[in-house]
């Protein structure tokens, strides 16, 4: 009989968490008429025929994957010459278009099924098929009138994408039956034929962002060398009434703060993001699954203060990890370069991570990192960091923490494309590196710990005057170098936060003791697993 496995309590796992984990159910539809309506087969066929695509990727989320074979059969029956590929289990969120997997099969376009964050793509055109979820239009309009009896109140209609098909009908009913005078319905794009950013000739890069390798923001001279540089740049959101595929036009004399938002859909990340970005508006919601309407009473101020707490943690961070949470959202390379410049100008150190879907175990492997910034679509950007060992902030929050001219005003930005310098109208400029001894390098009292935090390290600049001391001249121009003495122990660390972290760790790895230990015979070691070796009792 094997010995009982023993070990620390924290390393013991009986598997109950896996057994209790909720799984995503996937109901299979068998009625062909329902399938054709739900997955909009006719519109999909027309789109593919009009554009002449011959290789098409069909991306399904987990909850719709059971219908993938039936949808494929319906499409193949009408488009026999077209090659179809079914995509599932995306590397990041299923709301984003998986361009990486699509390019592996050389797909010419992607048909994205189910819920979507509507983030623009980088390379491939996309057709969105949200699925027409059932909704009682009359009840929805009646609940709106009950919650908002003032017919002169400007009402901004928004919804989960699954109910986009009914928004025009709801707006018409409110205007004709209930006599509302200012109904503003947000329009949701159904396809994206102009992916951004545009590509430039090989070897050239973007003049504004400094990107190379064929990447361009679409706003510099190199964009004129593309086939549709102007059209692609125009598709980027540049004004406040465009939010990742949702666009609305306010009437003259009506400000956004004067509007009330009526949201149609269940409680979701979409609603949370709308509440954060439009925090100056009152928000009411209607859940079609229960036919109940309510005013959203969740304290937006409390949510914003929680994010401000994360900003203060990022302000104290010396080493920051840039985590890529998407490979399909347009301009993600541009925002990464932007973050690198912001972090470097603030005198911090950055590291780059690509790790797919985030979890606590992955993020705990890098204890040298003080704070992470996540580059992802708006619906996957807000991470509740209470279970993680280090805070995870958004690019907007990192700017507030590190850029000297940035201030916390309560306005919130989740769409990282609005942070790109070439699309901004606030006169943003990168902080210049300060000379040694500048008052900007002085420390501050942390609002998190209440302790005095010394200023960030700065990259040492090479001196213009000749230096007689060779070692001084060498070390003054090196960054991130670890010097060791003759005993191979760490003697000096230069501008390396990771090296400084290693120096103060109680365990720094095995000591080689080269030449100090005599050679010995090879003996059999322990066997078993780390939580309970066979020799342990």
Short mmCIF file of C-alpha atoms in Angstrom, two decimals:
data_model
loop_
_atom_site.label_atom_id
_atom_site.label_comp_id
_atom_site.label_asym_id
_atom_site.label_seq_id
_atom_site.Cartn_x
_atom_site.Cartn_y
_atom_site.Cartn_z
CA UNK A 1 0.00 0.00 0.00
CA UNK A 2 1.40 3.36 -0.96
CA UNK A 3 2.33 5.79 1.74
CA UNK A 4 -0.19 8.56 2.43
CA UNK A 5 0.74 11.78 0.68
CA UNK A 6 1.63 14.48 3.16
CA UNK A 7 2.64 18.06 2.77
CA UNK A 8 1.56 21.62 3.41
CA UNK A 9 -2.17 22.20 3.63
CA UNK A 10 -2.06 24.81 0.88
CA UNK A 11 -0.61 22.26 -1.54
CA UNK A 12 -3.33 19.68 -0.87
CA UNK A 13 -6.22 19.62 -3.33
CA UNK A 14 -8.94 16.99 -3.25
CA UNK A 15 -10.39 18.16 -6.55
CA UNK A 16 -13.63 19.48 -5.08
CA UNK A 17 -13.17 22.86 -6.76
CA UNK A 18 -13.07 21.20 -10.17
CA UNK A 19 -16.15 19.09 -9.42
CA UNK A 20 -18.11 22.12 -8.21
CA UNK A 21 -17.11 24.28 -11.17
CA UNK A 22 -20.02 25.42 -13.32
CA UNK A 23 -19.83 24.37 -16.94
CA UNK A 24 -21.18 26.29 -19.92
CA UNK A 25 -24.23 24.49 -21.31
CA UNK A 26 -24.66 24.24 -25.06
CA UNK A 27 -28.21 23.50 -26.26
CA UNK A 28 -28.47 22.00 -29.71
CA UNK A 29 -31.22 23.29 -32.00
CA UNK A 30 -32.82 20.69 -34.24
CA UNK A 31 -35.47 22.73 -36.06
CA UNK A 32 -34.04 23.90 -39.40
CA UNK A 33 -36.29 26.95 -39.55
CA UNK A 34 -35.15 28.08 -36.13
CA UNK A 35 -31.51 27.50 -37.11
CA UNK A 36 -31.82 29.58 -40.28
CA UNK A 37 -33.41 32.44 -38.37
CA UNK A 38 -31.12 32.31 -35.33
CA UNK A 39 -27.89 32.13 -37.34
CA UNK A 40 -29.11 34.36 -40.21
CA UNK A 41 -28.14 31.88 -42.91
CA UNK A 42 -29.56 33.98 -45.78
CA UNK A 43 -27.65 37.12 -44.76
CA UNK A 44 -24.45 35.11 -44.34
CA UNK A 45 -24.78 33.53 -47.79
CA UNK A 46 -25.44 36.92 -49.42
CA UNK A 47 -22.41 38.44 -47.68
CA UNK A 48 -20.08 35.65 -48.83
CA UNK A 49 -21.42 35.69 -52.40
CA UNK A 50 -21.22 39.47 -52.73
CA UNK A 51 -17.58 39.50 -51.64
CA UNK A 52 -16.53 36.32 -53.44
CA UNK A 53 -14.86 34.70 -50.45
CA UNK A 54 -13.69 31.10 -50.94
CA UNK A 55 -12.10 30.40 -47.51
CA UNK A 56 -14.25 31.26 -44.51
CA UNK A 57 -13.69 30.76 -40.78
CA UNK A 58 -16.78 30.23 -38.61
CA UNK A 59 -16.09 31.24 -35.00
CA UNK A 60 -18.45 29.85 -32.34
CA UNK A 61 -18.46 30.51 -28.59
CA UNK A 62 -18.74 27.52 -26.27
CA UNK A 63 -22.48 27.95 -25.69
CA UNK A 64 -23.23 27.75 -29.45
CA UNK A 65 -20.69 25.12 -30.45
CA UNK A 66 -23.30 22.33 -30.48
CA UNK A 67 -24.94 23.94 -33.52
CA UNK A 68 -21.73 24.37 -35.50
CA UNK A 69 -22.13 21.20 -37.59
CA UNK A 70 -25.74 22.03 -38.48
CA UNK A 71 -24.81 25.61 -39.49
CA UNK A 72 -21.93 24.27 -41.56
CA UNK A 73 -24.27 21.85 -43.36
CA UNK A 74 -26.73 24.62 -44.20
CA UNK A 75 -23.96 26.81 -45.61
CA UNK A 76 -22.28 23.99 -47.57
CA UNK A 77 -25.60 23.05 -49.16
CA UNK A 78 -25.81 26.51 -50.75
CA UNK A 79 -22.11 27.30 -51.15
CA UNK A 80 -20.52 24.02 -52.13
CA UNK A 81 -17.33 25.55 -53.55
CA UNK A 82 -16.47 27.51 -50.39
CA UNK A 83 -14.09 26.01 -47.82
CA UNK A 84 -15.31 26.44 -44.23
CA UNK A 85 -13.32 26.07 -41.01
CA UNK A 86 -14.90 25.94 -37.55
CA UNK A 87 -13.05 27.82 -34.81
CA UNK A 88 -13.55 27.21 -31.08
CA UNK A 89 -11.70 27.56 -27.78
CA UNK A 90 -10.21 30.97 -28.52
CA UNK A 91 -6.90 31.98 -26.95
CA UNK A 92 -8.52 35.00 -25.29
CA UNK A 93 -12.16 36.05 -24.85
CA UNK A 94 -14.72 34.56 -27.24
CA UNK A 95 -16.16 38.06 -27.73
CA UNK A 96 -13.07 39.00 -29.80
CA UNK A 97 -12.48 37.84 -33.36
CA UNK A 98 -9.79 35.14 -33.39
CA UNK A 99 -7.69 36.42 -36.27
CA UNK A 100 -4.68 34.30 -35.30
CA UNK A 101 -6.50 30.97 -35.72
CA UNK A 102 -8.17 32.28 -38.89
CA UNK A 103 -4.85 33.14 -40.47
CA UNK A 104 -3.53 29.67 -39.69
CA UNK A 105 -5.97 28.32 -42.29
CA UNK A 106 -5.51 31.34 -44.63
CA UNK A 107 -9.13 32.39 -44.18
CA UNK A 108 -10.28 35.42 -46.17
CA UNK A 109 -13.00 36.44 -43.72
CA UNK A 110 -14.48 35.48 -40.34
CA UNK A 111 -18.13 34.93 -39.48
CA UNK A 112 -18.36 35.62 -35.75
CA UNK A 113 -21.34 34.06 -33.96
CA UNK A 114 -22.80 35.03 -30.60
CA UNK A 115 -21.94 37.87 -28.25
CA UNK A 116 -19.25 40.27 -29.42
CA UNK A 117 -17.35 43.23 -27.98
CA UNK A 118 -17.38 44.76 -31.51
CA UNK A 119 -13.69 45.60 -31.39
CA UNK A 120 -12.27 46.40 -34.85
CA UNK A 121 -9.98 43.81 -36.38
CA UNK A 122 -6.43 44.22 -37.65
CA UNK A 123 -6.33 42.12 -40.82
CA UNK A 124 -9.55 40.28 -41.73
CA UNK A 125 -13.07 41.51 -42.58
CA UNK A 126 -15.77 40.22 -40.23
CA UNK A 127 -19.47 39.44 -40.44
CA UNK A 128 -21.23 39.50 -37.06
CA UNK A 129 -24.12 37.13 -36.43
CA UNK A 130 -25.31 37.89 -32.93
CA UNK A 131 -28.25 35.53 -32.82
CA UNK A 132 -31.79 36.86 -32.61
CA UNK A 133 -32.82 36.31 -29.01
CA UNK A 134 -36.53 36.53 -28.28
CA UNK A 135 -37.85 39.74 -26.72
CA UNK A 136 -41.33 41.07 -25.93
CA UNK A 137 -41.15 44.48 -27.60
CA UNK A 138 -44.46 45.71 -26.13
CA UNK A 139 -43.44 44.85 -22.57
CA UNK A 140 -40.02 46.46 -23.07
CA UNK A 141 -41.57 49.73 -24.24
CA UNK A 142 -44.19 49.66 -21.46
CA UNK A 143 -41.49 49.18 -18.81
CA UNK A 144 -39.58 52.12 -20.25
CA UNK A 145 -42.69 54.31 -19.95
CA UNK A 146 -43.22 53.14 -16.37
CA UNK A 147 -39.64 53.90 -15.33
CA UNK A 148 -39.39 57.14 -17.35
CA UNK A 149 -42.83 58.80 -17.57
CA UNK A 150 -41.42 62.15 -18.77
CA UNK A 151 -41.85 61.97 -22.55
CA UNK A 152 -39.56 65.00 -23.10
CA UNK A 153 -36.60 63.31 -21.41
CA UNK A 154 -33.79 62.46 -23.90
CA UNK A 155 -33.44 58.67 -23.81
CA UNK A 156 -30.43 56.85 -25.23
CA UNK A 157 -31.31 53.27 -26.19
CA UNK A 158 -28.55 50.70 -25.85
CA UNK A 159 -28.59 46.92 -25.77
CA UNK A 160 -26.71 43.67 -25.71
CA UNK A 161 -25.90 42.77 -29.30
CA UNK A 162 -28.27 39.77 -29.17
CA UNK A 163 -31.24 42.20 -29.07
CA UNK A 164 -30.00 44.62 -31.73
CA UNK A 165 -32.59 43.30 -34.20
CA UNK A 166 -35.44 44.74 -32.08
CA UNK A 167 -34.07 48.21 -31.26
CA UNK A 168 -35.64 50.02 -34.24
CA UNK A 169 -39.01 48.51 -33.41
CA UNK A 170 -38.71 49.56 -29.75
CA UNK A 171 -37.73 53.11 -30.70
CA UNK A 172 -40.66 53.36 -33.14
CA UNK A 173 -43.10 52.08 -30.50
CA UNK A 174 -41.89 54.60 -27.91
CA UNK A 175 -42.28 57.47 -30.36
CA UNK A 176 -45.65 56.50 -31.87
CA UNK A 177 -47.50 54.91 -28.95
CA UNK A 178 -46.01 56.69 -25.94
CA UNK A 179 -45.22 59.99 -27.73
CA UNK A 180 -41.58 60.32 -26.64
CA UNK A 181 -39.94 63.22 -28.45
CA UNK A 182 -36.23 62.49 -28.00
CA UNK A 183 -35.41 58.82 -28.53
CA UNK A 184 -31.78 58.23 -29.55
CA UNK A 185 -31.08 54.65 -30.65
CA UNK A 186 -27.46 53.53 -30.72
CA UNK A 187 -26.58 51.77 -33.96
CA UNK A 188 -24.57 48.55 -33.83
CA UNK A 189 -22.38 47.56 -36.77
CA UNK A 190 -23.20 44.19 -38.31
CA UNK A 191 -20.00 43.78 -40.29
CA UNK A 192 -16.51 45.24 -40.48
CA UNK A 193 -15.09 45.39 -43.99
CA UNK A 194 -12.21 47.80 -43.22
CA UNK A 195 -9.82 46.25 -40.70
CA UNK A 196 -7.25 48.64 -39.15
CA UNK A 197 -4.42 49.51 -38.93
CA UNK A 198 -3.33 49.65 -42.56
CA UNK A 199 -0.18 47.92 -43.72
CA UNK A 200 2.70 49.87 -45.23
CA UNK A 201 5.43 48.60 -47.53
CA UNK A 202 7.87 46.17 -45.95
CA UNK A 203 10.69 47.84 -44.07
CA UNK A 204 8.77 51.05 -43.44
CA UNK A 205 6.89 51.94 -40.30
CA UNK A 206 4.63 54.46 -38.69
CA UNK A 207 6.05 57.96 -38.41
CA UNK A 208 3.88 58.90 -35.44
CA UNK A 209 4.11 55.80 -33.26
CA UNK A 210 7.54 54.54 -34.33
CA UNK A 211 6.20 51.10 -35.21
CA UNK A 212 7.95 49.02 -37.80
CA UNK A 213 7.39 45.74 -39.56
CA UNK A 214 4.56 46.99 -41.74
CA UNK A 215 2.38 48.41 -38.95
CA UNK A 216 0.88 51.87 -39.30
CA UNK A 217 -1.63 53.92 -37.37
CA UNK A 218 -3.22 55.20 -40.57
CA UNK A 219 -2.63 58.82 -39.62
CA UNK A 220 0.83 59.59 -41.02
CA UNK A 221 2.32 59.98 -44.49
CA UNK A 222 2.93 56.25 -44.85
CA UNK A 223 -0.81 55.61 -44.72
CA UNK A 224 -1.10 57.18 -48.20
CA UNK A 225 0.92 54.24 -49.55
CA UNK A 226 -1.88 51.84 -48.66
CA UNK A 227 -4.84 50.97 -50.82
CA UNK A 228 -7.37 52.47 -48.41
CA UNK A 229 -5.46 54.38 -45.76
CA UNK A 230 -7.99 57.19 -45.45
CA UNK A 231 -10.99 54.90 -45.18
CA UNK A 232 -9.26 52.71 -42.61
CA UNK A 233 -8.28 55.63 -40.43
CA UNK A 234 -11.83 56.98 -40.62
CA UNK A 235 -13.14 53.72 -39.17
CA UNK A 236 -11.22 54.29 -35.96
CA UNK A 237 -13.37 55.79 -33.17
CA UNK A 238 -12.35 59.41 -32.76
CA UNK A 239 -15.32 61.05 -31.01
CA UNK A 240 -17.07 60.43 -27.73
CA UNK A 241 -20.31 59.12 -29.28
CA UNK A 242 -18.58 56.12 -30.86
CA UNK A 243 -17.79 53.22 -28.56
CA UNK A 244 -16.43 50.04 -30.15
CA UNK A 245 -19.08 49.39 -32.79
CA UNK A 246 -21.85 51.40 -31.09
CA UNK A 247 -22.55 54.84 -32.51
CA UNK A 248 -25.22 57.42 -31.77
CA UNK A 249 -25.85 61.02 -32.75
CA UNK A 250 -27.07 63.49 -30.13
CA UNK A 251 -29.56 66.17 -31.26
CA UNK A 252 -28.48 69.79 -31.28
CA UNK A 253 -28.54 71.31 -27.82
CA UNK A 254 -28.58 67.93 -26.04
CA UNK A 255 -25.50 66.95 -24.04
CA UNK A 256 -24.71 63.41 -22.99
CA UNK A 257 -25.14 64.34 -19.33
CA UNK A 258 -28.77 65.35 -20.13
CA UNK A 259 -29.60 61.85 -21.37
CA UNK A 260 -30.90 58.81 -19.54
CA UNK A 261 -29.71 55.42 -20.82
CA UNK A 262 -32.27 52.63 -21.25
CA UNK A 263 -30.34 49.38 -21.64
CA UNK A 264 -31.98 46.26 -23.05
CA UNK A 265 -30.28 43.05 -21.95
CA UNK A 266 -29.24 41.00 -18.98
CA UNK A 267 -26.65 41.98 -16.41
CA UNK A 268 -23.32 41.60 -18.22
CA UNK A 269 -19.88 43.09 -18.81
CA UNK A 270 -21.43 45.22 -21.55
CA UNK A 271 -23.70 46.91 -19.02
CA UNK A 272 -20.82 47.35 -16.57
CA UNK A 273 -18.67 49.02 -19.22
CA UNK A 274 -21.50 51.34 -20.26
CA UNK A 275 -22.00 52.34 -16.63
CA UNK A 276 -18.29 53.08 -16.22
CA UNK A 277 -17.88 55.08 -19.42
CA UNK A 278 -21.22 56.92 -19.14
CA UNK A 279 -21.01 57.49 -15.40
CA UNK A 280 -22.59 60.94 -15.77
CA UNK A 281 -25.90 59.41 -16.91
CA UNK A 282 -28.65 57.64 -15.01
CA UNK A 283 -29.08 54.10 -16.31
CA UNK A 284 -32.19 51.95 -16.41
CA UNK A 285 -32.23 48.38 -17.70
CA UNK A 286 -34.75 45.85 -19.00
CA UNK A 287 -34.04 42.11 -18.83
CA UNK A 288 -35.94 40.31 -21.64
CA UNK A 289 -35.59 36.93 -19.89
CA UNK A 290 -37.64 38.13 -16.90
CA UNK A 291 -39.54 41.04 -18.54
CA UNK A 292 -38.56 43.24 -15.60
CA UNK A 293 -37.15 46.75 -15.69
CA UNK A 294 -35.20 48.53 -12.98
CA UNK A 295 -32.92 51.44 -12.23
CA UNK A 296 -29.31 50.39 -11.88
CA UNK A 297 -28.54 51.21 -8.26
CA UNK A 298 -24.98 49.88 -8.23
CA UNK A 299 -22.84 52.74 -7.03
CA UNK A 300 -20.78 53.84 -10.00
CA UNK A 301 -18.78 56.11 -7.71
CA UNK A 302 -17.84 53.10 -5.62
CA UNK A 303 -16.70 51.26 -8.72
CA UNK A 304 -14.64 54.26 -9.83
CA UNK A 305 -13.04 54.62 -6.40
CA UNK A 306 -12.07 50.96 -6.51
CA UNK A 307 -10.32 51.60 -9.81
CA UNK A 308 -8.70 54.73 -8.33
CA UNK A 309 -7.29 52.45 -5.63
CA UNK A 310 -5.67 50.43 -8.42
CA UNK A 311 -4.24 53.65 -9.87
CA UNK A 312 -2.53 54.41 -6.56
CA UNK A 313 -1.03 50.92 -6.51
CA UNK A 314 0.27 51.41 -10.03
CA UNK A 315 1.79 54.72 -8.98
CA UNK A 316 3.93 52.94 -6.37
CA UNK A 317 5.02 50.20 -8.81
CA UNK A 318 8.65 50.16 -9.93
CA UNK A 319 8.40 47.14 -12.26
CA UNK A 320 5.39 46.86 -14.56
CA UNK A 321 4.32 43.91 -16.69
CA UNK A 322 2.59 44.61 -20.01
CA UNK A 323 0.19 41.70 -20.54
CA UNK A 324 -1.26 41.09 -24.00
CA UNK A 325 -4.89 40.04 -23.69
CA UNK A 326 -5.73 40.15 -27.39
CA UNK A 327 -4.11 39.50 -30.75
CA UNK A 328 -7.09 40.51 -32.86
CA UNK A 329 -8.13 43.99 -31.74
CA UNK A 330 -6.87 46.69 -34.09
CA UNK A 331 -4.06 48.96 -32.89
CA UNK A 332 -3.00 46.65 -30.05
CA UNK A 333 0.63 46.92 -31.19
CA UNK A 334 0.33 50.70 -31.21
CA UNK A 335 -0.94 50.84 -27.63
CA UNK A 336 1.84 48.50 -26.48
CA UNK A 337 4.47 50.84 -27.92
CA UNK A 338 2.64 53.76 -26.30
CA UNK A 339 2.72 52.04 -22.89
CA UNK A 340 6.41 51.28 -23.23
CA UNK A 341 7.15 54.96 -23.81
CA UNK A 342 4.99 56.04 -20.87
CA UNK A 343 6.64 53.55 -18.51
CA UNK A 344 10.16 54.39 -19.68
CA UNK A 345 9.57 58.14 -19.42
CA UNK A 346 8.37 57.63 -15.84
CA UNK A 347 11.63 55.87 -14.96
CA UNK A 348 10.05 52.46 -14.43
CA UNK A 349 11.03 49.09 -15.83
CA UNK A 350 8.67 47.10 -18.06
CA UNK A 351 8.45 43.44 -19.06
CA UNK A 352 6.31 41.97 -21.83
CA UNK A 353 4.00 38.95 -21.31
CA UNK A 354 1.85 36.91 -23.69
CA UNK A 355 0.05 34.23 -21.68
CA UNK A 356 -3.44 33.70 -23.13
CA UNK A 357 -6.32 33.65 -20.67
CA UNK A 358 -5.32 35.01 -17.28
CA UNK A 359 -5.54 33.13 -14.02
CA UNK A 360 -4.06 33.50 -10.53
CA UNK A 361 -1.53 30.68 -10.94
CA UNK A 362 -0.01 32.15 -14.11
CA UNK A 363 0.32 35.64 -12.70
CA UNK A 364 1.87 34.38 -9.45
CA UNK A 365 4.94 33.08 -11.29
CA UNK A 366 6.43 36.56 -11.60
CA UNK A 367 6.72 38.00 -8.13
CA UNK A 368 9.25 40.58 -9.31
CA UNK A 369 6.42 42.43 -11.06
CA UNK A 370 4.76 45.11 -8.91
CA UNK A 371 1.81 45.79 -11.22
CA UNK A 372 0.37 44.51 -14.50
CA UNK A 373 -1.30 46.51 -17.27
CA UNK A 374 -3.67 44.48 -19.45
CA UNK A 375 -4.08 45.27 -23.15
CA UNK A 376 -7.44 43.75 -24.07
CA UNK A 377 -10.85 44.58 -25.48
CA UNK A 378 -13.11 46.76 -23.30
CA UNK A 379 -15.16 43.83 -22.04
CA UNK A 380 -12.09 41.94 -20.82
CA UNK A 381 -10.11 44.91 -19.49
CA UNK A 382 -11.66 45.27 -16.03
CA UNK A 383 -10.13 42.51 -13.92
CA UNK A 384 -11.08 42.14 -10.27
CA UNK A 385 -7.57 41.86 -8.80
CA UNK A 386 -8.51 40.86 -5.27
CA UNK A 387 -7.60 37.20 -5.94
CA UNK A 388 -4.38 38.07 -7.76
CA UNK A 389 -1.10 38.73 -5.98
CA UNK A 390 -0.51 41.91 -7.96
CA UNK A 391 -2.92 44.60 -9.20
CA UNK A 392 -4.04 44.53 -12.84
CA UNK A 393 -4.88 47.92 -14.34
CA UNK A 394 -6.05 49.21 -17.71
CA UNK A 395 -3.90 51.36 -20.05
CA UNK A 396 -5.98 54.41 -19.08
CA UNK A 397 -5.35 53.82 -15.38
CA UNK A 398 -1.62 53.40 -15.97
CA UNK A 399 -1.54 56.76 -17.75
CA UNK A 400 -3.23 58.40 -14.77
CA UNK A 401 -0.64 56.84 -12.46
CA UNK A 402 2.53 57.63 -14.41
CA UNK A 403 1.97 60.66 -16.65
CA UNK A 404 2.65 63.87 -14.72
CA UNK A 405 0.05 65.95 -16.57
CA UNK A 406 -2.73 63.35 -16.21
CA UNK A 407 -5.38 63.89 -13.55
CA UNK A 408 -8.22 61.76 -12.21
CA UNK A 409 -11.42 63.57 -13.22
CA UNK A 410 -13.96 60.73 -12.97
CA UNK A 411 -14.18 60.31 -16.75
CA UNK A 412 -13.24 56.76 -17.69
CA UNK A 413 -11.85 55.28 -20.91
CA UNK A 414 -11.94 51.55 -21.69
CA UNK A 415 -11.34 51.79 -25.44
CA UNK A 416 -7.52 51.89 -25.60
CA UNK A 417 -7.54 53.23 -29.18
CA UNK A 418 -8.66 56.58 -27.74
CA UNK A 419 -5.36 56.77 -25.85
CA UNK A 420 -3.23 56.68 -29.00
CA UNK A 421 -1.42 60.03 -29.42
CA UNK A 422 -2.37 60.48 -33.08
CA UNK A 423 -6.10 60.20 -32.27
CA UNK A 424 -6.16 62.46 -29.20
CA UNK A 425 -7.26 66.05 -28.98
CA UNK A 426 -6.08 66.81 -25.43
CA UNK A 427 -2.54 67.81 -26.46
CA UNK A 428 -0.94 64.72 -24.92
CA UNK A 429 2.86 64.63 -24.80
CA UNK A 430 5.24 62.09 -23.33
CA UNK A 431 7.09 63.11 -20.19
CA UNK A 432 10.73 63.94 -20.82
CA UNK A 433 13.40 62.14 -18.83
CA UNK A 434 14.55 64.39 -16.01
CA UNK A 435 18.16 65.19 -15.20
CA UNK A 436 19.68 63.70 -12.09
CA UNK A 437 18.67 65.58 -8.99
CA UNK A 438 15.41 66.86 -10.44
CA UNK A 439 12.62 67.50 -7.98
CA UNK A 440 10.40 65.18 -10.05
CA UNK A 441 12.56 62.27 -8.91
CA UNK A 442 11.81 62.97 -5.28
CA UNK A 443 9.81 60.35 -3.43
CA UNK A 444 6.25 60.63 -2.19
CA UNK A 445 4.07 59.26 0.57
CA UNK A 446 2.08 56.31 -0.69
CA UNK A 447 -1.69 56.50 -0.17
CA UNK A 448 -1.70 52.69 -0.03
CA UNK A 449 0.95 51.95 2.60
CA UNK A 450 1.30 55.35 4.22
CA UNK A 451 5.06 55.01 3.88
CA UNK A 452 7.60 57.14 2.08
CA UNK A 453 8.36 55.76 -1.39
CA UNK A 454 11.65 56.78 -2.98
CA UNK A 455 11.69 58.06 -6.54
CA UNK A 456 12.06 55.64 -9.45
CA UNK A 457 15.45 54.71 -10.76
CA UNK A 458 16.62 56.55 -13.85
CA UNK A 459 18.70 55.27 -16.70
CA UNK A 460 22.17 56.66 -16.30
CA UNK A 461 23.11 58.97 -19.16
CA UNK A 462 26.60 58.83 -20.67
CA UNK A 463 28.71 61.79 -19.60
CA UNK A 464 29.96 64.13 -22.31
CA UNK A 465 33.24 64.75 -20.46
CA UNK A 466 36.10 62.26 -20.55
CA UNK A 467 36.46 60.12 -17.44
CA UNK A 468 39.79 58.76 -16.33
CA UNK A 469 38.30 56.02 -14.25
CA UNK A 470 37.56 53.19 -16.71
CA UNK A 471 35.19 51.36 -14.39
CA UNK A 472 33.16 54.51 -13.76
CA UNK A 473 32.89 55.21 -17.48
CA UNK A 474 31.69 51.66 -18.04
CA UNK A 475 29.06 51.51 -15.33
CA UNK A 476 27.68 54.95 -16.14
CA UNK A 477 26.47 53.73 -19.53
CA UNK A 478 25.10 50.32 -18.55
CA UNK A 479 21.51 49.54 -17.61
CA UNK A 480 20.17 46.38 -16.03
CA UNK A 481 23.62 44.80 -15.47
CA UNK A 482 24.56 42.48 -12.63
CA UNK A 483 28.23 42.41 -11.63
CA UNK A 484 29.68 39.42 -9.79
CA UNK A 485 32.91 39.14 -7.86
CA UNK A 486 35.47 36.34 -8.09
CA UNK A 487 33.35 34.13 -5.79
CA UNK A 488 30.44 34.40 -8.31
CA UNK A 489 28.25 36.16 -5.75
CA UNK A 490 26.30 39.29 -6.61
CA UNK A 491 28.47 42.33 -5.97
CA UNK A 492 26.63 45.21 -7.65
CA UNK A 493 23.28 45.81 -9.36
CA UNK A 494 22.83 48.59 -11.88
CA UNK A 495 19.34 49.88 -12.63
CA UNK A 496 17.72 46.45 -12.40
CA UNK A 497 14.58 46.14 -10.32
CA UNK A 498 14.44 42.38 -10.95
CA UNK A 499 18.06 42.07 -9.89
CA UNK A 500 17.39 44.14 -6.80
CA UNK A 501 14.47 41.84 -5.97
CA UNK A 502 16.76 38.83 -6.38
CA UNK A 503 19.40 40.37 -4.12
CA UNK A 504 16.91 40.73 -1.26
CA UNK A 505 15.37 37.27 -1.59
CA UNK A 506 16.21 34.77 1.12
CA UNK A 507 16.72 32.08 -1.52
CA UNK A 508 18.72 33.04 -4.62
CA UNK A 509 19.19 29.63 -6.18
CA UNK A 510 21.77 26.90 -5.71
CA UNK A 511 25.27 28.03 -4.81
CA UNK A 512 27.63 26.41 -7.36
CA UNK A 513 30.69 26.27 -5.00
CA UNK A 514 32.90 25.61 -8.01
CA UNK A 515 36.11 23.85 -6.99
CA UNK A 516 35.16 23.63 -3.31
CA UNK A 517 33.32 20.29 -3.18
CA UNK A 518 34.89 16.93 -3.94
CA UNK A 519 33.38 14.71 -6.61
CA UNK A 520 31.19 11.88 -5.25
CA UNK A 521 29.38 8.82 -6.56
CA UNK A 522 25.96 9.11 -8.12
CA UNK A 523 23.27 7.83 -5.74
CA UNK A 524 19.55 7.25 -6.15
CA UNK A 525 17.47 10.22 -5.05
CA UNK A 526 13.91 10.61 -3.86
CA UNK A 527 10.94 9.23 -5.75
CA UNK A 528 7.31 10.24 -5.82
CA UNK A 529 5.76 13.68 -6.11
CA UNK A 530 6.73 16.85 -4.31
CA UNK A 531 3.72 16.89 -1.98
CA UNK A 532 4.55 13.46 -0.62
CA UNK A 533 7.82 11.61 -1.37
CA UNK A 534 7.94 7.88 -0.65
CA UNK A 535 10.58 8.38 2.09
CA UNK A 536 8.40 10.88 3.98
CA UNK A 537 6.10 9.75 6.76
#
